[in-house]
Amino acid sequence: VTQAPLKEATWSFEGPFGHFDQEQLQRGYKVYHDVCSACHSMNLMSYRNLGQLGGPFYDPKWPNPNDNLKVKAIAKDFNVPDIDGDTGDVIKRPATPADTFVKPFPNEAAARASNGGALPPDLSLIAKAREDGPRYIYSLLTGYVPAPAGLRVPAGKYYNPYMPGDLGSFWSGKGEAPKGGFIAMPLQLTDDRVTYDDGVKATADQEAKDVVAFLMWASEPHADERKQTGYAVMIFLFLFAGLVYASYRKLWKDID
Ligand code: HEM
């Protein structure tokens, strides 16, 4: 299996003191909503997660995300099946913050049927599930290039140098087969594929970085809090070590 070396990119959430940039998370959610959600579910997410502490639409005005007006507005644009309490009929009602993200396909068979047999993976944990997740997904999304001459690309597949694969048996060119693999997902992100609300220019590169930040947050929504706790613990341990040392000096002062 080969793969081109991943592209370099940096995000605010990296490193021990990193934290998610809320505006970037909002833009990333927009990319997921406008583009990726046509094929990819995020079954571990509920709309209210978007408004929880550290989330894209957290607002101290509404500490309880179920009350967050922005989140309510996002949710109610989706329809979810439910049972009418009076008649027992199956109905559709607007989603509330308590509902899980609406998925694009009812089941795997339907998802495959719409994607030439391939299954778009659930994106809830994808940033953790793939090695070097953020850089990998960023490279993959921005890395589509025309297939080199001599590479036979199967119908419904696209060449991507960052998709792990083995192209040996599809290669009739000179030398080694190109690095990378075939992917059933076509190019998604192009300049101005989405329109951002905060005036940031929606280049394909920016869209990819933003959606990666959103996917990383979704896969570990409490990362910021965890890092802050770690920081406080380190400060405490440092002070405590000083205190222990001082009392050791004092207790043993007169003993030789
Ligand atoms: C696979 C991300 C939009 C269809 C994937 C993978 C990722 C991903 C990370 C996994 C690649 C791997 O296996 O390592 C995204 C993101 C999107 C997006 C972030 C939005 C920006 C879409 C859309 C479609 C789609 C709109 C349908 C038109 C697929 C399919 C696969 C896939 C069919 C499976 C590919 C295969 O196994 O060959 N996507 N995707 N994706 N995606 Fe997307």
PDB file of C-alpha atoms and ligand atoms in Angstrom, residues 31-32 35-40 105 111 114-116 118-121 123 126 130 136-137 140-141 144 157 162-164 182-186 188-189 193 207-208 211-212 215, ligand 1:
ATOM      1  CA  VAL A  31     -19.185  22.809   4.886  1.00  0.00           C
ATOM      2  CA  TYR A  32     -20.419  19.572   6.447  1.00  0.00           C
ATOM      3  CA  VAL A  35     -21.599  19.498   1.132  1.00  0.00           C
ATOM      4  CA  CYS A  36     -20.641  16.347   3.049  1.00  0.00           C
ATOM      5  CA  SER A  37     -24.016  15.623   4.644  1.00  0.00           C
ATOM      6  CA  ALA A  38     -25.448  14.783   1.210  1.00  0.00           C
ATOM      7  CA  CYS A  39     -23.637  11.436   1.532  1.00  0.00           C
ATOM      8  CA  HIS A  40     -22.061  11.134   4.992  1.00  0.00           C
ATOM      9  CA  PHE A 105     -29.664   7.434   3.585  1.00  0.00           C
ATOM     10  CA  ALA A 111     -26.160   4.463   0.720  1.00  0.00           C
ATOM     11  CA  SER A 114     -26.409   5.901  -4.470  1.00  0.00           C
ATOM     12  CA  ASN A 115     -22.611   5.742  -4.461  1.00  0.00           C
ATOM     13  CA  GLY A 116     -21.786   3.179  -7.091  1.00  0.00           C
ATOM     14  CA  ALA A 118     -19.150   2.281  -2.143  1.00  0.00           C
ATOM     15  CA  LEU A 119     -20.174   3.214   1.378  1.00  0.00           C
ATOM     16  CA  PRO A 120     -19.538   6.780   2.532  1.00  0.00           C
ATOM     17  CA  PRO A 121     -18.277   6.232   6.094  1.00  0.00           C
ATOM     18  CA  LEU A 123     -17.906  10.984   9.863  1.00  0.00           C
ATOM     19  CA  ILE A 126     -13.332   9.784  11.185  1.00  0.00           C
ATOM     20  CA  ARG A 130      -7.686   7.578  10.257  1.00  0.00           C
ATOM     21  CA  TYR A 136      -4.958  13.000   6.010  1.00  0.00           C
ATOM     22  CA  ILE A 137      -8.482  14.298   5.465  1.00  0.00           C
ATOM     23  CA  LEU A 140      -7.402  13.850   0.583  1.00  0.00           C
ATOM     24  CA  LEU A 141      -9.990  16.604   0.090  1.00  0.00           C
ATOM     25  CA  TYR A 144      -7.429  15.304  -6.310  1.00  0.00           C
ATOM     26  CA  LYS A 157     -13.518   5.769  -9.162  1.00  0.00           C
ATOM     27  CA  TYR A 162      -3.364  10.501  -0.619  1.00  0.00           C
ATOM     28  CA  MET A 163      -5.812   7.594  -0.643  1.00  0.00           C
ATOM     29  CA  PRO A 164      -3.866   4.559   0.591  1.00  0.00           C
ATOM     30  CA  PHE A 182      -8.708   5.036  -6.104  1.00  0.00           C
ATOM     31  CA  ILE A 183     -11.571   6.522  -4.165  1.00  0.00           C
ATOM     32  CA  ALA A 184     -15.279   6.344  -4.927  1.00  0.00           C
ATOM     33  CA  MET A 185     -15.782   9.914  -3.700  1.00  0.00           C
ATOM     34  CA  PRO A 186     -15.453  12.557  -6.418  1.00  0.00           C
ATOM     35  CA  GLN A 188     -16.057  17.878  -3.384  1.00  0.00           C
ATOM     36  CA  LEU A 189     -14.412  21.129  -2.412  1.00  0.00           C
ATOM     37  CA  ARG A 193     -18.469  25.790  -2.931  1.00  0.00           C
ATOM     38  CA  GLU A 207     -13.128  24.864   3.237  1.00  0.00           C
ATOM     39  CA  ALA A 208     -11.012  21.754   3.730  1.00  0.00           C
ATOM     40  CA  VAL A 211     -14.327  21.004   7.799  1.00  0.00           C
ATOM     41  CA  VAL A 212     -11.337  19.151   9.244  1.00  0.00           C
ATOM     42  CA  LEU A 215     -14.644  16.846  12.249  1.00  0.00           C
TER      43      LEU A 215
HETATM   44  C1  HEM B   1     -15.182   8.540   1.690  1.00  0.00           C
HETATM   45  C2  HEM B   1     -14.857  12.908   3.745  1.00  0.00           C
HETATM   46  C3  HEM B   1     -18.360  14.559   0.818  1.00  0.00           C
HETATM   47  C4  HEM B   1     -18.995  10.080  -0.910  1.00  0.00           C
HETATM   48  C5  HEM B   1     -14.778   9.592   2.478  1.00  0.00           C
HETATM   49  C6  HEM B   1     -13.706   9.537   3.460  1.00  0.00           C
HETATM   50  C7  HEM B   1     -13.628  10.753   4.034  1.00  0.00           C
HETATM   51  C8  HEM B   1     -14.620  11.597   3.421  1.00  0.00           C
HETATM   52  C9  HEM B   1     -12.651  11.189   5.138  1.00  0.00           C
HETATM   53  C10 HEM B   1     -12.900   8.296   3.831  1.00  0.00           C
HETATM   54  C11 HEM B   1     -11.728   8.034   2.965  1.00  0.00           C
HETATM   55  C12 HEM B   1     -11.029   6.831   3.514  1.00  0.00           C
HETATM   56  O1  HEM B   1     -11.592   5.727   3.458  1.00  0.00           O
HETATM   57  O2  HEM B   1      -9.906   6.961   4.049  1.00  0.00           O
HETATM   58  C13 HEM B   1     -15.778  13.732   3.138  1.00  0.00           C
HETATM   59  C14 HEM B   1     -15.951  15.136   3.462  1.00  0.00           C
HETATM   60  C15 HEM B   1     -16.906  15.610   2.608  1.00  0.00           C
HETATM   61  C16 HEM B   1     -17.365  14.496   1.783  1.00  0.00           C
HETATM   62  C17 HEM B   1     -15.210  15.879   4.570  1.00  0.00           C
HETATM   63  C18 HEM B   1     -17.393  17.029   2.478  1.00  0.00           C
HETATM   64  C19 HEM B   1     -16.485  18.024   2.327  1.00  0.00           C
HETATM   65  C20 HEM B   1     -18.871  13.486   0.141  1.00  0.00           C
HETATM   66  C21 HEM B   1     -19.995  13.529  -0.756  1.00  0.00           C
HETATM   67  C22 HEM B   1     -20.159  12.269  -1.263  1.00  0.00           C
HETATM   68  C23 HEM B   1     -19.145  11.428  -0.674  1.00  0.00           C
HETATM   69  C24 HEM B   1     -20.867  14.761  -1.026  1.00  0.00           C
HETATM   70  C25 HEM B   1     -21.196  11.754  -2.260  1.00  0.00           C
HETATM   71  C26 HEM B   1     -21.419  12.441  -3.414  1.00  0.00           C
HETATM   72  C27 HEM B   1     -18.024   9.278  -0.348  1.00  0.00           C
HETATM   73  C28 HEM B   1     -17.867   7.875  -0.648  1.00  0.00           C
HETATM   74  C29 HEM B   1     -16.762   7.422   0.111  1.00  0.00           C
HETATM   75  C30 HEM B   1     -16.271   8.569   0.843  1.00  0.00           C
HETATM   76  C31 HEM B   1     -18.737   7.052  -1.578  1.00  0.00           C
HETATM   77  C32 HEM B   1     -16.181   6.009   0.140  1.00  0.00           C
HETATM   78  C33 HEM B   1     -15.028   6.008  -0.821  1.00  0.00           C
HETATM   79  C34 HEM B   1     -14.379   4.667  -1.014  1.00  0.00           C
HETATM   80  O3  HEM B   1     -14.464   3.808  -0.114  1.00  0.00           O
HETATM   81  O4  HEM B   1     -13.775   4.491  -2.081  1.00  0.00           O
HETATM   82  N1  HEM B   1     -15.307  10.864   2.467  1.00  0.00           N
HETATM   83  N2  HEM B   1     -16.642  13.395   2.129  1.00  0.00           N
HETATM   84  N3  HEM B   1     -18.377  12.204   0.162  1.00  0.00           N
HETATM   85  N4  HEM B   1     -17.063   9.668   0.541  1.00  0.00           N
HETATM   86 FE1  HEM B   1     -16.824  11.527   1.283  1.00  0.00          FE
END
